[in-house]
Coordinates of C-alpha atoms in Angstrom, one line a residue:
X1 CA 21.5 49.9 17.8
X2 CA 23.4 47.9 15.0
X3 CA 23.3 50.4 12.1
X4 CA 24.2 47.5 9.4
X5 CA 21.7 45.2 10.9
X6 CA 19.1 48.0 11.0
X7 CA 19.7 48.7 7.2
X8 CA 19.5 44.8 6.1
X9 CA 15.8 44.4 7.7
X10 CA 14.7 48.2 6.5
X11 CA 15.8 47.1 2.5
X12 CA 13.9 43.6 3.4
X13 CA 10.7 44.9 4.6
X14 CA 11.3 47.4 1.3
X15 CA 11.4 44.5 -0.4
X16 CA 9.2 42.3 0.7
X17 CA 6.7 45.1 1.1
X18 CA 5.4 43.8 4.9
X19 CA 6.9 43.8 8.1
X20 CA 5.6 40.3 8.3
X21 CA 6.8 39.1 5.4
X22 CA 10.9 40.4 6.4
X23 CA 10.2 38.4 9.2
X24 CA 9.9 35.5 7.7
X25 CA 12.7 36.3 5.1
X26 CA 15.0 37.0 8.3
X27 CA 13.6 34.0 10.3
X28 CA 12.5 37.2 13.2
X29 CA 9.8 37.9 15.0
X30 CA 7.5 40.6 13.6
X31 CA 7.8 42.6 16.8
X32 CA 11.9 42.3 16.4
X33 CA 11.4 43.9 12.6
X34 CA 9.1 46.6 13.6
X35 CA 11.2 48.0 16.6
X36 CA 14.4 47.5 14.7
X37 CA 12.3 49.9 11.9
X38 CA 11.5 52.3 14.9
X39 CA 14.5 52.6 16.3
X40 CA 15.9 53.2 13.0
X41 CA 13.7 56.4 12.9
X42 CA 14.1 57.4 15.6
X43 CA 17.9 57.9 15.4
X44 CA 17.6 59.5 11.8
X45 CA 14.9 61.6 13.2
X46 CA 13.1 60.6 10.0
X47 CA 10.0 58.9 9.6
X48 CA 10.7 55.9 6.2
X49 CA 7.7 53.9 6.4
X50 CA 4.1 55.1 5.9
X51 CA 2.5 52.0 7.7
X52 CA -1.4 51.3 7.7
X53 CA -3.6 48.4 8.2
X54 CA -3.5 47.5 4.4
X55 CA -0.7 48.9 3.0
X56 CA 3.1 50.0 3.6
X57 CA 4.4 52.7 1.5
X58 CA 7.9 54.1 1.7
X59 CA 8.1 58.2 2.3
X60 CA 10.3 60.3 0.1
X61 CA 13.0 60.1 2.4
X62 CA 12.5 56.6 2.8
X63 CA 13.0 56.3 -1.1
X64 CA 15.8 58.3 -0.8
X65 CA 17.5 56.6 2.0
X66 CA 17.1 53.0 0.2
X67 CA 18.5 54.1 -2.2
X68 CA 21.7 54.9 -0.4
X69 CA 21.3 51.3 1.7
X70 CA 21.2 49.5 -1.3
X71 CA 24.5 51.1 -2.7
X72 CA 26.3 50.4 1.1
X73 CA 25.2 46.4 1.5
X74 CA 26.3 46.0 -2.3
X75 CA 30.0 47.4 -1.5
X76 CA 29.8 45.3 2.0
X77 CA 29.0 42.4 -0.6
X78 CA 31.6 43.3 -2.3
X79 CA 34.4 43.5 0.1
X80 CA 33.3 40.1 2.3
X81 CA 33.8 38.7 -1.9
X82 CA 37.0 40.0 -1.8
X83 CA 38.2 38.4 1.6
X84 CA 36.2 35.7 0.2
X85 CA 38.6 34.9 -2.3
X86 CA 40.8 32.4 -0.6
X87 CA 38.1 30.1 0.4
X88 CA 37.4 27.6 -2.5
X89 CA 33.8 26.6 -1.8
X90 CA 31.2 29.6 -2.8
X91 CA 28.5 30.0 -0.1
X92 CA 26.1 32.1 1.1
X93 CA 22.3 33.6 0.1
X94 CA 21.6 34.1 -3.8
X95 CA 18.4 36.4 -5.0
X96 CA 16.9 36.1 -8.5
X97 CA 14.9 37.9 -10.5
X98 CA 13.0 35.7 -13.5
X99 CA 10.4 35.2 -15.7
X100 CA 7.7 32.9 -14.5
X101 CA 7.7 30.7 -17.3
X102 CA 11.7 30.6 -17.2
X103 CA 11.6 29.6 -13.5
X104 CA 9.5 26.6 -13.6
X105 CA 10.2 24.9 -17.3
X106 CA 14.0 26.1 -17.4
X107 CA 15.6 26.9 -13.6
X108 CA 13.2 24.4 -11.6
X109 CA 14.5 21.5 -12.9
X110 CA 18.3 22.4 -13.3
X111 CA 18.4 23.7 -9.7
X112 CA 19.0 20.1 -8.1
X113 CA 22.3 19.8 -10.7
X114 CA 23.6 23.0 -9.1
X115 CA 22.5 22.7 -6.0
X116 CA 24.9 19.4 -5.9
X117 CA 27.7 21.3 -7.3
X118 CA 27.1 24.0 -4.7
X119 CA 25.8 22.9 -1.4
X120 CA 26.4 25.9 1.0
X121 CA 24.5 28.8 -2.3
X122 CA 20.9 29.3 -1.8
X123 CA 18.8 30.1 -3.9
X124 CA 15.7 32.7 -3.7
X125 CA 13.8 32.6 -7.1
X126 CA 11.5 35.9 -7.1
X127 CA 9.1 35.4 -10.4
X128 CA 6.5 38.1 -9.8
X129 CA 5.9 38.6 -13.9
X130 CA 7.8 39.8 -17.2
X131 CA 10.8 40.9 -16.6
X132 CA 12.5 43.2 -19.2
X133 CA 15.1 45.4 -17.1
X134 CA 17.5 44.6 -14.5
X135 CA 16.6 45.1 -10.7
X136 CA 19.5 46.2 -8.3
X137 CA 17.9 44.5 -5.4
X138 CA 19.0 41.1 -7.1
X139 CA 22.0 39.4 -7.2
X140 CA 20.8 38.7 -11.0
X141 CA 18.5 39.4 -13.0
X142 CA 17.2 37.6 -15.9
X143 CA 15.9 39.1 -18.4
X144 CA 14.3 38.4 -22.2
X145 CA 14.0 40.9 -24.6
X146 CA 13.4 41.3 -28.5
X147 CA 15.0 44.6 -28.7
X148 CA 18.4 45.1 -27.7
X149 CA 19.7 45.7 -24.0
X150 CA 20.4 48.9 -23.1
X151 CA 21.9 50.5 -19.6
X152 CA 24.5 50.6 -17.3
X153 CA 25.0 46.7 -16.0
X154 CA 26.9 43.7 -17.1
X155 CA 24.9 40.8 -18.9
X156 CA 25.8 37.9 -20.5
X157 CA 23.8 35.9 -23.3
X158 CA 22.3 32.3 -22.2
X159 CA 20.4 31.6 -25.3
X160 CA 17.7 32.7 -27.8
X161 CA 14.3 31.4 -27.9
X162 CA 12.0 30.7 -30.1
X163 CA 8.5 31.6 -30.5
X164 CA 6.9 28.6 -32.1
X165 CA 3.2 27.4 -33.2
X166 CA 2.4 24.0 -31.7
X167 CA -1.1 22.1 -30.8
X168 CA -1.4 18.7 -29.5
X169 CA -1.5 15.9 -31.8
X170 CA -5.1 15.0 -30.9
X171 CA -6.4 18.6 -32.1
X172 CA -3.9 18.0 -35.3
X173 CA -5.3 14.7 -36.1
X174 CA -8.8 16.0 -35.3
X175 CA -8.5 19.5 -38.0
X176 CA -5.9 18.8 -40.0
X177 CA -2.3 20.4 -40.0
X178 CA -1.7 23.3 -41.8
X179 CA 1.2 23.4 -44.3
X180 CA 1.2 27.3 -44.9
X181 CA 0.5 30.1 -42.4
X182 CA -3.2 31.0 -44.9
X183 CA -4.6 28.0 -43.4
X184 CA -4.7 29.0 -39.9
X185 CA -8.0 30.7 -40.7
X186 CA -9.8 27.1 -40.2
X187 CA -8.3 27.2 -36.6
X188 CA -8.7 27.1 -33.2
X189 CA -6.1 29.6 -32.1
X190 CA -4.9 30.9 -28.7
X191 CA -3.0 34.1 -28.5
X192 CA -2.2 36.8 -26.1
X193 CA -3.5 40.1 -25.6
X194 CA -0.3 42.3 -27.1
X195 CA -1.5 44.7 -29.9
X196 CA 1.3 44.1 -31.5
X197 CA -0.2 40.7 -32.4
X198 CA -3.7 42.1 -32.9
X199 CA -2.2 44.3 -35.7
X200 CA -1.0 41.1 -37.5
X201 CA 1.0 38.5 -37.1
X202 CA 4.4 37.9 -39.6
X203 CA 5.7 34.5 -40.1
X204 CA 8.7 34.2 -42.4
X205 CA 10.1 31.5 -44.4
X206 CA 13.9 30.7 -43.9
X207 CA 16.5 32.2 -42.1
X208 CA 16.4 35.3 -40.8
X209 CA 19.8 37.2 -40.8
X210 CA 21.7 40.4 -41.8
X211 CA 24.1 38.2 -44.2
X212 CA 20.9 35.8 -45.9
X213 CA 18.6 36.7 -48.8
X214 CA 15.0 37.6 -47.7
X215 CA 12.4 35.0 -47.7
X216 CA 8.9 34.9 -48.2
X217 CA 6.9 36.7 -45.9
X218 CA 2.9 36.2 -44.7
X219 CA 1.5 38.8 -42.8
X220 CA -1.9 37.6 -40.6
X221 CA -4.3 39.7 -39.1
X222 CA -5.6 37.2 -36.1
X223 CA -8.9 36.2 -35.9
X224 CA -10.9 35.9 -32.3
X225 CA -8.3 33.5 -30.8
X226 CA -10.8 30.8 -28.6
X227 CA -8.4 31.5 -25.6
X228 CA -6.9 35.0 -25.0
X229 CA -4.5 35.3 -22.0
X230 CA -1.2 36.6 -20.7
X231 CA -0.6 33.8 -18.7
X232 CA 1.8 31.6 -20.7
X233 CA 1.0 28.5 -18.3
X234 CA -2.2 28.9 -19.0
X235 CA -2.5 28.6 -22.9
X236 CA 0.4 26.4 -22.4
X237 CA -1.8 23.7 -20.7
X238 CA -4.5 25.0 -22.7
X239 CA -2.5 23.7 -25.9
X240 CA -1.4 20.2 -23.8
X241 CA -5.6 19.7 -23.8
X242 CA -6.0 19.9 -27.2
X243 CA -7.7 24.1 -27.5
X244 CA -6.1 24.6 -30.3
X245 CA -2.6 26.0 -32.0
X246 CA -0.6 28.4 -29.3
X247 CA 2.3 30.4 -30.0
X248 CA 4.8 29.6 -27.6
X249 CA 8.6 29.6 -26.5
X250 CA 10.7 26.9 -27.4
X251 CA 11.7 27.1 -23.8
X252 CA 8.3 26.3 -21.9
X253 CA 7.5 23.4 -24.5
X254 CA 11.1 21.9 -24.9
X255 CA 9.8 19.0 -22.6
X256 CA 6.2 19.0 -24.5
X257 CA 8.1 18.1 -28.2
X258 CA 10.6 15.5 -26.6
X259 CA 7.5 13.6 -25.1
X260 CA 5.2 13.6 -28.1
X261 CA 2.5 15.5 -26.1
X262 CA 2.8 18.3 -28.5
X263 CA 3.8 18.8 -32.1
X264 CA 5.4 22.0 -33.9
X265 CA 2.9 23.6 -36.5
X266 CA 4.1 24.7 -39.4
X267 CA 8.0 24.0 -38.9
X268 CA 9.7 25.4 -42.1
X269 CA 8.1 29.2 -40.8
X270 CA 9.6 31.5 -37.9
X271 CA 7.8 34.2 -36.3
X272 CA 10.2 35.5 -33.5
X273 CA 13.1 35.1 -31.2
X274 CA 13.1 36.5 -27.6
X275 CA 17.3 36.7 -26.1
X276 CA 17.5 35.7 -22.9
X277 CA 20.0 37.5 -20.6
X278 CA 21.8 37.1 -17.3
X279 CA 22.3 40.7 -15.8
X280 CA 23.2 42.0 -12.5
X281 CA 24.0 45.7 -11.3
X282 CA 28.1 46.6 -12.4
X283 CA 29.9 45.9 -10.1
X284 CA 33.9 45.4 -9.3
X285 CA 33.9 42.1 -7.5
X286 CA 31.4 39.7 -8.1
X287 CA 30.7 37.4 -5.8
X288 CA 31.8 33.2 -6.2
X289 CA 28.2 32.4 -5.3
X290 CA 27.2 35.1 -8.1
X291 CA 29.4 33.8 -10.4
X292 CA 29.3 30.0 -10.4
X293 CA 25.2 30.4 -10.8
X294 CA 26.2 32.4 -14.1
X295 CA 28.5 30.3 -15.1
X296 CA 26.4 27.0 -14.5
X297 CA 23.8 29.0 -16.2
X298 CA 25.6 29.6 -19.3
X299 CA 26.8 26.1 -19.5
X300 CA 23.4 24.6 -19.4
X301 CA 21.4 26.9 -22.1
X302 CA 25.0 27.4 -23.9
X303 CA 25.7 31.1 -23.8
X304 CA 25.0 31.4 -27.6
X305 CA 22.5 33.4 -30.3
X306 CA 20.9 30.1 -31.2
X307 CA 17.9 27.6 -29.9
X308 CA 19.1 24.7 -27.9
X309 CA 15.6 24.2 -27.1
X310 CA 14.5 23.2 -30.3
X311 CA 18.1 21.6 -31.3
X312 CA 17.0 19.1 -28.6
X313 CA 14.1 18.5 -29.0
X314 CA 14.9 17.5 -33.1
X315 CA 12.4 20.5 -34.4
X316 CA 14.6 23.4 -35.6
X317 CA 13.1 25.7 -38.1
X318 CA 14.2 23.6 -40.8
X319 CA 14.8 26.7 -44.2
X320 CA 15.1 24.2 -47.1
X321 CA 11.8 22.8 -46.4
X322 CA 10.8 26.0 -47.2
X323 CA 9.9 26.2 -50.5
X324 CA 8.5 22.8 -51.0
X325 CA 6.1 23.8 -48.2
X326 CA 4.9 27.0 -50.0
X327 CA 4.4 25.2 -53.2
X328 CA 2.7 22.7 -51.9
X329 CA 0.8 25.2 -50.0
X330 CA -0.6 27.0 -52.8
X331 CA -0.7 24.0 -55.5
X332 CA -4.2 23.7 -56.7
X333 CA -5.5 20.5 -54.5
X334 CA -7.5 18.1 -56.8
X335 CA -11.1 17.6 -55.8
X336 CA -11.7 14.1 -54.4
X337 CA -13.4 11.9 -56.8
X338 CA -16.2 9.0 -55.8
X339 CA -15.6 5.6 -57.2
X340 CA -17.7 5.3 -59.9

């Protein structure tokens, strides 16, 4: 029996979660995975897998034993990086932890760039939902977060993002656009379903910063949004229809703003930034194909604690618009008068 080749298709089928579905990862035969598997158990003398007709579950020792497996590919990683070294061209099999949204508005459409730059990395994007911590059985991990990071892995800044109102211009022209956060009551609104945002929502005027005076805050309780969802493509195209007003990342509507097929509501307010991060497990030597996908990363989004979303799309939260927007805001409006 190959012990290494044993422990690559038991942490694949871990992963993957199926026998079937290693196979295809490992371009086998289900019947090679599942006697590689037995024949692993067979010389531990352990049973790893609790298999059924529905489900595959991993025993305690099974858990155990990843866990160890996981830490002995990593330094076999490590050491073909090493003797890796001398050869100029990275190569070899890249996995990815992301964000949904962040795959297909952000990585989707840089990928061809990189993929030109390095021909011999793949790349295997896994975006099963939020991700907020790093996972060890990716190469990197990408991560966005409010709060700040915490634990015992190396991560590196691409950019913040933020979280903007927008509508289309049809709904705009159709109800008006509002010119202080008060007049979202006369909207169609579509929000998700955090409590967070049920308890109210806060928009502030200005910068926001240790080192800048305070501006004015509004504080919202949300009312019945016509569209609630966690689903960020969802209300996104939602929003592209013409729903209503959606709260949104600067990332997933970057494209939106530059083509005119959405608008930014109330751009002189901010509500929040999410950073987004590029983590992976610590590690001594990092390997060139691990490396050049950070550092292309970083070079496209910037590696900074700002919005390039927004910056290129000509709609950053503009702070000396402020005030004039809030005075206007609450100015007495003059009833229209009929021609006499």
């Amino acid at each position: 029996m190959d012990q290494l080749r044993a422990m690559r298709v038991f942490a694949r089928v871990a992963d993957e979660g199926s026998f079937a579905g290693a196979a295809r990862a490992l371009d086998l035969a289900p019947a090679v995975v599942t006697r590689v598997i037995a024949e692993l158990e067979e010389h531990l003398g352990a049973r790893l897998m609790h298999r059924t007709t529905r489900r595959l579950a991993l025993t305690e020792v099974g858990d155990d034993y990843l866990l160890r497996v996981r830490q002995i590919l990593a330094d076999i990683d490590d050491a073909e990086a090493v003797a890796g070294t001398a050869t100029t061209e990275p190569r070899g099999h890249l996995r990815v932890l992301v964000p949904p949204a962040l795959a297909v508005h952000q990585l989707a459409k840089h990928l061809p760039r990189f993929h030109k730059l390095h021909p011999q990395v793949t790349v295997e994007l896994h975006s099963p939902g939020p991700v907020d911590t790093v996972d060890e059985a990716y190469d990197l991990t990408l991560l966005t977060t409010r709060q700040p990071l915490a634990g015992e892995f190396v991560a590196r800044r691409l950019a913040r993002t933020e979280v903007i109102l927008c509508a289309s211009p049809e709904y705009l022209d159709r109800r008006g656009r509002p010119s202080h956060p008060e007049q979202l009551g006369h909207h169609d609104t579509l929000l998700p379903p955090i409590s967070e945002l049920q308890r109210g929502i806060t928009f502030y005027a200005g910068v926001i910063g240790d080192d800048e005076p305070p501006g004015d805050t509004v504080t919202l309780v949300p009312q019945r949004p016509v569209l609630s969802t966690s689903h960020t493509d969802t209300m996104y195209a939602a929003a592209l229809h013409g729903l209503g007003i959606a709260g949104l990342p600067s990332f997933v509507v970057e494209d939106a703003l530059l083509e005119h097929a959405l608008e930014r509501v109330l751009p002189a307010w901010r509500l929040f930034a999410i950073t987004i991060w590029a983590a992976m497990p610590t590690r001594k030597h990092l390997p060139a194909r691990t490396r050049v996908f950070l550092d292309f990363l970083v070079s496209v989004f910037g590696g900074e604690d700002r919005d390039p979303w927004l910056a290129a799309a000509g709609c950053e939260t503009c702070p000396l618009a402020t005030a004039a927007a809030a005075a206007q805001a609450r100015r007495p409006q003059a009833s229209p008068v009929a021609p006499g």
